[in-house]
Amino acid sequence: QSVLTQPPSVSGAPGQRVTISCTGSSSNIGAGSDVNWYQQLPGTAPKLLIYGNNNRPSGVPDRFSGSKSGTSASLAITGLQAEDEADYYCLSYDSSLSGYVFGTGTKVTVL
Amino acid sequence: EVQLLESGGGLVQPGGSLRLSCAASGFTFSSYAMNWVRQAPGKGLEWVSAISGSGGNTYFADSVKGRFTISRDNSKITLYLQMNSLRAEDTAVYYCAKDRYSYGPLGGMDVWGQGTTVTVSS
């Protein structure tokens, strides 16, 4: 069950900045659990984009950035490119479920 | 290069069983927790289960608790998911994913396999 809420879709023109929100609760993000973000291109496995709230793995462009505040987190994509068109998911640990929870997912469309 | 390769998916009848395997390479397998994540057709990601690096601690989503078992053989560098009492709603692509930490689900997954498809249907 998803207990992290994301907007179903966001869109932007090439070069623009878009943000994706991830709203949780006091048992996950609000409890201090780290947030990761994943990018899933059509027909492929998810790929780690951001870990530990705001850290980029090697090879991920600095156009992608993460932040966290209170019970929410956000992913920002600046300088939007056609190759960024994908589904994006947040992830955190939930202490009441004793396991991970994913966000509901957001489809990013490049206009 | 870190790699994960799932196998064992297929078509199974409701109430049946299936065992998935995930062969790992390119990292010290026993030093990391491992996860199974699934994605039903056209749906989002759902975490299924995790196991600590030693294999001594296991964790399950409520949707599979009591029906699925996770295990690992560190000598064979392989992760398993035994799925019993399968239901139509278990139909999904199942991904094996390496955790960032050793002891259990805490830091998220950093490497994913390509997935194996499980279809539960009569």
JSON list of N, CA and C in Angstrom, two decimals, chain A residues 1-2 38-40 44-47 87-91 100-105, chain B residues 37-40 42-48 93 95 109 112:
[
{"chain": "A", "resi": 1, "resn": "GLN", "atom": "N", "xyz": [0.84, -1.19, 0.00]},
{"chain": "A", "resi": 1, "resn": "GLN", "atom": "CA", "xyz": [0.00, 0.00, 0.00]},
{"chain": "A", "resi": 1, "resn": "GLN", "atom": "C", "xyz": [0.88, 1.25, 0.00]},
{"chain": "A", "resi": 2, "resn": "SER", "atom": "N", "xyz": [0.54, 2.25, -0.81]},
{"chain": "A", "resi": 2, "resn": "SER", "atom": "CA", "xyz": [1.31, 3.48, -0.89]},
{"chain": "A", "resi": 2, "resn": "SER", "atom": "C", "xyz": [0.85, 4.44, 0.18]},
{"chain": "A", "resi": 38, "resn": "TYR", "atom": "N", "xyz": [13.59, 7.53, -7.53]},
{"chain": "A", "resi": 38, "resn": "TYR", "atom": "CA", "xyz": [13.90, 6.61, -8.61]},
{"chain": "A", "resi": 38, "resn": "TYR", "atom": "C", "xyz": [13.25, 7.09, -9.90]},
{"chain": "A", "resi": 39, "resn": "GLN", "atom": "N", "xyz": [13.97, 6.87, -11.00]},
{"chain": "A", "resi": 39, "resn": "GLN", "atom": "CA", "xyz": [13.47, 7.17, -12.32]},
{"chain": "A", "resi": 39, "resn": "GLN", "atom": "C", "xyz": [13.23, 5.86, -13.05]},
{"chain": "A", "resi": 40, "resn": "GLN", "atom": "N", "xyz": [12.05, 5.71, -13.66]},
{"chain": "A", "resi": 40, "resn": "GLN", "atom": "CA", "xyz": [11.77, 4.50, -14.42]},
{"chain": "A", "resi": 40, "resn": "GLN", "atom": "C", "xyz": [11.38, 4.89, -15.84]},
{"chain": "A", "resi": 44, "resn": "THR", "atom": "N", "xyz": [11.65, -0.35, -18.57]},
{"chain": "A", "resi": 44, "resn": "THR", "atom": "CA", "xyz": [12.93, -0.65, -17.93]},
{"chain": "A", "resi": 44, "resn": "THR", "atom": "C", "xyz": [12.79, -0.71, -16.41]},
{"chain": "A", "resi": 45, "resn": "ALA", "atom": "N", "xyz": [13.84, -1.21, -15.76]},
{"chain": "A", "resi": 45, "resn": "ALA", "atom": "CA", "xyz": [13.84, -1.26, -14.30]},
{"chain": "A", "resi": 45, "resn": "ALA", "atom": "C", "xyz": [14.08, 0.13, -13.73]},
{"chain": "A", "resi": 46, "resn": "PRO", "atom": "N", "xyz": [13.62, 0.38, -12.51]},
{"chain": "A", "resi": 46, "resn": "PRO", "atom": "CA", "xyz": [13.90, 1.68, -11.87]},
{"chain": "A", "resi": 46, "resn": "PRO", "atom": "C", "xyz": [15.39, 1.90, -11.70]},
{"chain": "A", "resi": 47, "resn": "LYS", "atom": "N", "xyz": [15.76, 3.18, -11.67]},
{"chain": "A", "resi": 47, "resn": "LYS", "atom": "CA", "xyz": [17.16, 3.58, -11.49]},
{"chain": "A", "resi": 47, "resn": "LYS", "atom": "C", "xyz": [17.23, 4.60, -10.35]},
{"chain": "A", "resi": 87, "resn": "ASP", "atom": "N", "xyz": [8.62, 7.87, -15.45]},
{"chain": "A", "resi": 87, "resn": "ASP", "atom": "CA", "xyz": [7.91, 7.85, -14.19]},
{"chain": "A", "resi": 87, "resn": "ASP", "atom": "C", "xyz": [8.91, 8.00, -13.05]},
{"chain": "A", "resi": 88, "resn": "TYR", "atom": "N", "xyz": [8.52, 8.74, -12.02]},
{"chain": "A", "resi": 88, "resn": "TYR", "atom": "CA", "xyz": [9.40, 9.01, -10.88]},
{"chain": "A", "resi": 88, "resn": "TYR", "atom": "C", "xyz": [8.71, 8.59, -9.59]},
{"chain": "A", "resi": 89, "resn": "TYR", "atom": "N", "xyz": [9.47, 7.91, -8.72]},
{"chain": "A", "resi": 89, "resn": "TYR", "atom": "CA", "xyz": [8.92, 7.40, -7.46]},
{"chain": "A", "resi": 89, "resn": "TYR", "atom": "C", "xyz": [9.81, 7.83, -6.29]},
{"chain": "A", "resi": 90, "resn": "CYS", "atom": "N", "xyz": [9.18, 8.22, -5.19]},
{"chain": "A", "resi": 90, "resn": "CYS", "atom": "CA", "xyz": [9.92, 8.42, -3.95]},
{"chain": "A", "resi": 90, "resn": "CYS", "atom": "C", "xyz": [9.81, 7.16, -3.10]},
{"chain": "A", "resi": 91, "resn": "LEU", "atom": "N", "xyz": [10.74, 7.02, -2.16]},
{"chain": "A", "resi": 91, "resn": "LEU", "atom": "CA", "xyz": [10.78, 5.84, -1.29]},
{"chain": "A", "resi": 91, "resn": "LEU", "atom": "C", "xyz": [11.27, 6.26, 0.08]},
{"chain": "A", "resi": 100, "resn": "TYR", "atom": "N", "xyz": [9.66, -0.70, 3.72]},
{"chain": "A", "resi": 100, "resn": "TYR", "atom": "CA", "xyz": [9.69, 0.44, 2.80]},
{"chain": "A", "resi": 100, "resn": "TYR", "atom": "C", "xyz": [8.30, 0.76, 2.28]},
{"chain": "A", "resi": 101, "resn": "VAL", "atom": "N", "xyz": [8.11, 2.02, 1.94]},
{"chain": "A", "resi": 101, "resn": "VAL", "atom": "CA", "xyz": [6.92, 2.44, 1.22]},
{"chain": "A", "resi": 101, "resn": "VAL", "atom": "C", "xyz": [7.35, 3.29, 0.03]},
{"chain": "A", "resi": 102, "resn": "PHE", "atom": "N", "xyz": [6.71, 3.04, -1.10]},
{"chain": "A", "resi": 102, "resn": "PHE", "atom": "CA", "xyz": [6.95, 3.85, -2.29]},
{"chain": "A", "resi": 102, "resn": "PHE", "atom": "C", "xyz": [5.88, 4.92, -2.42]},
{"chain": "A", "resi": 103, "resn": "GLY", "atom": "N", "xyz": [6.22, 5.97, -3.11]},
{"chain": "A", "resi": 103, "resn": "GLY", "atom": "CA", "xyz": [5.23, 6.95, -3.47]},
{"chain": "A", "resi": 103, "resn": "GLY", "atom": "C", "xyz": [4.33, 6.41, -4.57]},
{"chain": "A", "resi": 104, "resn": "THR", "atom": "N", "xyz": [3.25, 7.14, -4.83]},
{"chain": "A", "resi": 104, "resn": "THR", "atom": "CA", "xyz": [2.26, 6.70, -5.82]},
{"chain": "A", "resi": 104, "resn": "THR", "atom": "C", "xyz": [2.76, 6.85, -7.25]},
{"chain": "A", "resi": 105, "resn": "GLY", "atom": "N", "xyz": [3.85, 7.57, -7.44]},
{"chain": "A", "resi": 105, "resn": "GLY", "atom": "CA", "xyz": [4.43, 7.71, -8.76]},
{"chain": "A", "resi": 105, "resn": "GLY", "atom": "C", "xyz": [3.96, 8.94, -9.50]},
{"chain": "B", "resi": 37, "resn": "VAL", "atom": "N", "xyz": [10.92, -6.22, -4.98]},
{"chain": "B", "resi": 37, "resn": "VAL", "atom": "CA", "xyz": [9.95, -5.16, -5.27]},
{"chain": "B", "resi": 37, "resn": "VAL", "atom": "C", "xyz": [9.14, -5.63, -6.48]},
{"chain": "B", "resi": 38, "resn": "ARG", "atom": "N", "xyz": [7.84, -5.37, -6.49]},
{"chain": "B", "resi": 38, "resn": "ARG", "atom": "CA", "xyz": [7.04, -5.80, -7.63]},
{"chain": "B", "resi": 38, "resn": "ARG", "atom": "C", "xyz": [6.27, -4.63, -8.24]},
{"chain": "B", "resi": 39, "resn": "GLN", "atom": "N", "xyz": [5.86, -4.86, -9.48]},
{"chain": "B", "resi": 39, "resn": "GLN", "atom": "CA", "xyz": [5.10, -3.84, -10.20]},
{"chain": "B", "resi": 39, "resn": "GLN", "atom": "C", "xyz": [4.03, -4.54, -11.04]},
{"chain": "B", "resi": 40, "resn": "ALA", "atom": "N", "xyz": [2.78, -4.40, -10.62]},
{"chain": "B", "resi": 40, "resn": "ALA", "atom": "CA", "xyz": [1.66, -4.97, -11.37]},
{"chain": "B", "resi": 40, "resn": "ALA", "atom": "C", "xyz": [1.52, -4.22, -12.69]},
{"chain": "B", "resi": 42, "resn": "GLY", "atom": "N", "xyz": [0.82, -1.86, -15.44]},
{"chain": "B", "resi": 42, "resn": "GLY", "atom": "CA", "xyz": [0.28, -0.51, -15.46]},
{"chain": "B", "resi": 42, "resn": "GLY", "atom": "C", "xyz": [0.21, 0.18, -14.12]},
{"chain": "B", "resi": 43, "resn": "LYS", "atom": "N", "xyz": [0.80, -0.40, -13.09]},
{"chain": "B", "resi": 43, "resn": "LYS", "atom": "CA", "xyz": [0.71, 0.16, -11.74]},
{"chain": "B", "resi": 43, "resn": "LYS", "atom": "C", "xyz": [2.08, 0.63, -11.25]},
{"chain": "B", "resi": 44, "resn": "GLY", "atom": "N", "xyz": [2.09, 1.14, -10.01]},
{"chain": "B", "resi": 44, "resn": "GLY", "atom": "CA", "xyz": [3.32, 1.63, -9.43]},
{"chain": "B", "resi": 44, "resn": "GLY", "atom": "C", "xyz": [4.15, 0.54, -8.76]},
{"chain": "B", "resi": 45, "resn": "LEU", "atom": "N", "xyz": [5.24, 0.96, -8.13]},
{"chain": "B", "resi": 45, "resn": "LEU", "atom": "CA", "xyz": [6.13, 0.04, -7.46]},
{"chain": "B", "resi": 45, "resn": "LEU", "atom": "C", "xyz": [5.61, -0.31, -6.07]},
{"chain": "B", "resi": 46, "resn": "GLU", "atom": "N", "xyz": [5.77, -1.57, -5.67]},
{"chain": "B", "resi": 46, "resn": "GLU", "atom": "CA", "xyz": [5.38, -2.02, -4.34]},
{"chain": "B", "resi": 46, "resn": "GLU", "atom": "C", "xyz": [6.51, -2.84, -3.73]},
{"chain": "B", "resi": 47, "resn": "TRP", "atom": "N", "xyz": [7.02, -2.40, -2.58]},
{"chain": "B", "resi": 47, "resn": "TRP", "atom": "CA", "xyz": [8.01, -3.18, -1.87]},
{"chain": "B", "resi": 47, "resn": "TRP", "atom": "C", "xyz": [7.35, -4.45, -1.32]},
{"chain": "B", "resi": 48, "resn": "VAL", "atom": "N", "xyz": [8.03, -5.59, -1.49]},
{"chain": "B", "resi": 48, "resn": "VAL", "atom": "CA", "xyz": [7.47, -6.88, -1.09]},
{"chain": "B", "resi": 48, "resn": "VAL", "atom": "C", "xyz": [8.15, -7.44, 0.16]},
{"chain": "B", "resi": 93, "resn": "VAL", "atom": "N", "xyz": [5.65, -7.83, -12.41]},
{"chain": "B", "resi": 93, "resn": "VAL", "atom": "CA", "xyz": [7.09, -7.99, -12.64]},
{"chain": "B", "resi": 93, "resn": "VAL", "atom": "C", "xyz": [7.75, -7.89, -11.27]},
{"chain": "B", "resi": 95, "resn": "TYR", "atom": "N", "xyz": [11.16, -7.48, -9.15]},
{"chain": "B", "resi": 95, "resn": "TYR", "atom": "CA", "xyz": [12.53, -7.02, -9.22]},
{"chain": "B", "resi": 95, "resn": "TYR", "atom": "C", "xyz": [13.28, -7.40, -7.95]},
{"chain": "B", "resi": 109, "resn": "MET", "atom": "N", "xyz": [17.13, 1.16, -1.99]},
{"chain": "B", "resi": 109, "resn": "MET", "atom": "CA", "xyz": [17.81, 0.29, -2.94]},
{"chain": "B", "resi": 109, "resn": "MET", "atom": "C", "xyz": [18.67, 1.10, -3.89]},
{"chain": "B", "resi": 112, "resn": "TRP", "atom": "N", "xyz": [19.27, -2.43, -9.18]},
{"chain": "B", "resi": 112, "resn": "TRP", "atom": "CA", "xyz": [18.09, -3.24, -9.50]},
{"chain": "B", "resi": 112, "resn": "TRP", "atom": "C", "xyz": [18.40, -4.23, -10.62]}
]
